[in-house]
């Protein structure tokens, strides 16, 4: 969990090589933990291991979304669908943070692309209609994802409209100064 959290922090700082190294370290640990599944299923399915795997899925997805790399599936990460899907849901919150950080910097270049990714993840999550005992609370995570998506859509819409307004205001100021200076 700690390595996954550190990977996410490195991704937010743009330290993608360090984030990748940490994800690889987590992959190695996850491979070792998966050996418990057959020998000690009570421990493996007790919640702690799946929580750690969920964090691993979140770190991997966050790095993939930030860098534009291909998203690894649950089989590639060596986990079942429940921790994988819950990790994807948590990655949506990280995408919101990316968008808000970009807006604060005045960088609108990737915001709509990230919002589209958030929307795609939500579309996948909402299509998973299985009992909570199978998906380990995915329904609640999906509801939270929808809330994050809608708040982010609203924030981005306001920021884009404000940017357009400021551009039009600057253009008007330029025209007014041309007319007043030349006449």
Coordinates of C-alpha atoms in Angstrom, one line a residue, residues 5-178:
X5 CA 0.8 5.6 -2.5
X6 CA 4.3 6.7 -3.2
X7 CA 3.9 5.8 -6.9
X8 CA 0.8 7.9 -7.1
X9 CA 2.5 10.8 -5.5
X10 CA 5.5 10.5 -7.9
X11 CA 3.1 10.4 -10.8
X12 CA 1.5 13.7 -9.6
X13 CA 4.9 15.3 -9.4
X14 CA 5.7 14.1 -13.0
X15 CA 8.4 11.7 -11.7
X16 CA 7.2 9.0 -14.0
X17 CA 10.3 6.9 -13.9
X18 CA 10.2 6.7 -10.1
X19 CA 6.5 6.0 -10.3
X20 CA 7.1 3.1 -12.7
X21 CA 9.9 1.7 -10.5
X22 CA 7.5 1.7 -7.5
X23 CA 4.7 0.0 -9.5
X24 CA 7.2 -2.7 -10.6
X25 CA 8.2 -3.2 -7.0
X26 CA 4.5 -3.5 -6.0
X27 CA 4.1 -6.0 -8.9
X28 CA 6.9 -8.2 -7.4
X29 CA 5.3 -8.0 -3.9
X30 CA 1.9 -8.8 -5.4
X31 CA 3.3 -11.9 -7.1
X32 CA 4.7 -13.1 -3.8
X33 CA 1.4 -12.4 -2.0
X34 CA -0.5 -14.3 -4.7
X35 CA 1.3 -17.5 -3.5
X36 CA -0.8 -17.2 -0.4
X37 CA -4.0 -17.6 -2.3
X38 CA -3.9 -21.4 -2.5
X39 CA -2.1 -22.1 0.8
X40 CA -4.0 -19.6 3.0
X41 CA -7.2 -18.5 1.3
X42 CA -8.7 -17.2 4.5
X43 CA -5.9 -14.7 4.8
X44 CA -5.8 -13.9 1.1
X45 CA -9.6 -13.2 0.9
X46 CA -9.9 -11.7 4.3
X47 CA -9.7 -8.2 2.9
X48 CA -6.2 -7.0 3.6
X49 CA -4.6 -8.5 0.5
X50 CA -7.4 -7.3 -1.7
X51 CA -7.1 -3.8 -0.3
X52 CA -3.4 -3.8 -1.1
X53 CA -4.2 -5.1 -4.6
X54 CA -6.8 -2.4 -5.1
X55 CA -4.1 0.2 -4.3
X56 CA -1.8 -1.4 -6.7
X57 CA -4.4 -1.3 -9.5
X58 CA -5.0 2.4 -8.6
X59 CA -1.3 3.2 -8.9
X60 CA -0.9 1.4 -12.1
X61 CA -4.0 3.0 -13.7
X62 CA -3.0 6.5 -12.5
X63 CA 0.4 6.1 -14.0
X64 CA -1.1 4.8 -17.3
X65 CA -3.6 7.6 -17.5
X66 CA -1.0 10.3 -16.8
X67 CA 1.5 9.0 -19.3
X68 CA -0.9 7.8 -22.0
X69 CA 0.5 4.3 -21.7
X70 CA -1.7 1.2 -22.3
X71 CA -3.8 0.3 -19.3
X72 CA -2.9 -3.1 -17.8
X73 CA -5.8 -5.4 -17.2
X74 CA -6.4 -7.5 -14.0
X75 CA -4.7 -10.6 -15.5
X76 CA -1.6 -8.6 -16.3
X77 CA -1.5 -7.2 -12.7
X78 CA -2.2 -10.6 -11.2
X79 CA -5.5 -9.9 -9.4
X80 CA -9.2 -10.6 -9.6
X81 CA -11.8 -8.2 -11.0
X82 CA -13.0 -6.8 -7.7
X83 CA -9.8 -5.2 -6.5
X84 CA -9.0 -4.1 -10.1
X85 CA -12.4 -2.4 -10.7
X86 CA -12.3 -0.7 -7.2
X87 CA -8.7 0.5 -8.0
X88 CA -10.0 2.0 -11.3
X89 CA -12.7 3.7 -9.4
X90 CA -10.1 5.3 -7.0
X91 CA -8.0 6.3 -10.0
X92 CA -10.8 8.6 -11.1
X93 CA -10.2 10.7 -8.0
X94 CA -6.5 11.0 -9.0
X95 CA -7.6 12.2 -12.5
X96 CA -9.7 14.9 -10.8
X97 CA -6.6 16.0 -9.0
X98 CA -4.6 16.1 -12.2
X99 CA -7.3 18.2 -13.8
X100 CA -7.5 20.6 -10.9
X101 CA -3.7 21.0 -10.8
X102 CA -3.7 21.7 -14.5
X103 CA -6.4 24.3 -14.2
X104 CA -4.5 26.1 -11.4
X105 CA -1.5 26.2 -13.7
X106 CA -3.7 27.6 -16.5
X107 CA -2.9 24.5 -18.6
X108 CA -6.1 23.3 -20.3
X109 CA -4.3 21.0 -22.8
X110 CA -5.1 17.6 -21.4
X111 CA -8.1 18.3 -19.2
X112 CA -10.8 17.3 -21.6
X113 CA -8.9 14.1 -22.5
X114 CA -8.6 13.2 -18.8
X115 CA -12.3 14.0 -18.3
X116 CA -13.1 11.6 -21.2
X117 CA -11.0 8.9 -19.5
X118 CA -12.9 9.5 -16.2
X119 CA -16.2 9.1 -18.2
X120 CA -15.0 5.9 -19.8
X121 CA -14.1 4.4 -16.4
X122 CA -17.4 5.3 -15.0
X123 CA -19.2 3.7 -18.0
X124 CA -17.3 0.5 -17.4
X125 CA -18.0 0.6 -13.6
X126 CA -21.7 1.3 -14.0
X127 CA -22.1 -1.7 -16.3
X128 CA -20.9 -4.1 -13.5
X129 CA -24.2 -5.3 -12.0
X130 CA -23.1 -8.0 -9.5
X131 CA -23.8 -8.4 -5.8
X132 CA -21.6 -6.4 -3.4
X133 CA -20.3 -9.6 -1.9
X134 CA -18.7 -10.4 -5.3
X135 CA -17.5 -6.9 -6.2
X136 CA -16.4 -5.8 -2.7
X137 CA -18.4 -2.5 -2.5
X138 CA -18.0 -1.5 -6.2
X139 CA -21.6 -0.1 -6.3
X140 CA -20.6 2.5 -3.6
X141 CA -17.3 3.2 -5.4
X142 CA -19.2 3.7 -8.6
X143 CA -21.5 6.2 -7.0
X144 CA -18.5 8.1 -5.6
X145 CA -17.0 8.0 -9.1
X146 CA -20.1 9.5 -10.6
X147 CA -20.0 12.3 -8.1
X148 CA -16.4 13.0 -8.8
X149 CA -17.0 13.0 -12.5
X150 CA -19.9 15.4 -12.4
X151 CA -18.1 17.9 -10.0
X152 CA -15.0 17.7 -12.3
X153 CA -17.1 18.3 -15.4
X154 CA -18.7 21.3 -13.7
X155 CA -15.3 22.7 -12.6
X156 CA -13.8 22.2 -16.0
X157 CA -16.7 23.8 -17.8
X158 CA -16.5 26.9 -15.6
X159 CA -12.8 27.2 -16.1
X160 CA -13.0 26.8 -19.9
X161 CA -15.8 29.4 -20.1
X162 CA -13.8 31.8 -17.9
X163 CA -10.8 31.3 -20.1
X164 CA -12.9 32.1 -23.2
X165 CA -14.3 35.2 -21.5
X166 CA -10.9 36.4 -20.6
X167 CA -9.7 35.9 -24.1
X168 CA -12.6 37.9 -25.5
X169 CA -12.1 40.6 -23.0
X170 CA -8.4 40.9 -23.9
X171 CA -9.3 41.1 -27.6
X172 CA -11.8 43.8 -26.8
X173 CA -9.3 45.7 -24.8
X174 CA -6.9 45.4 -27.7
X175 CA -9.4 46.8 -30.2
X176 CA -10.4 49.7 -27.9
X177 CA -6.7 50.7 -27.3
X178 CA -6.2 50.7 -31.1

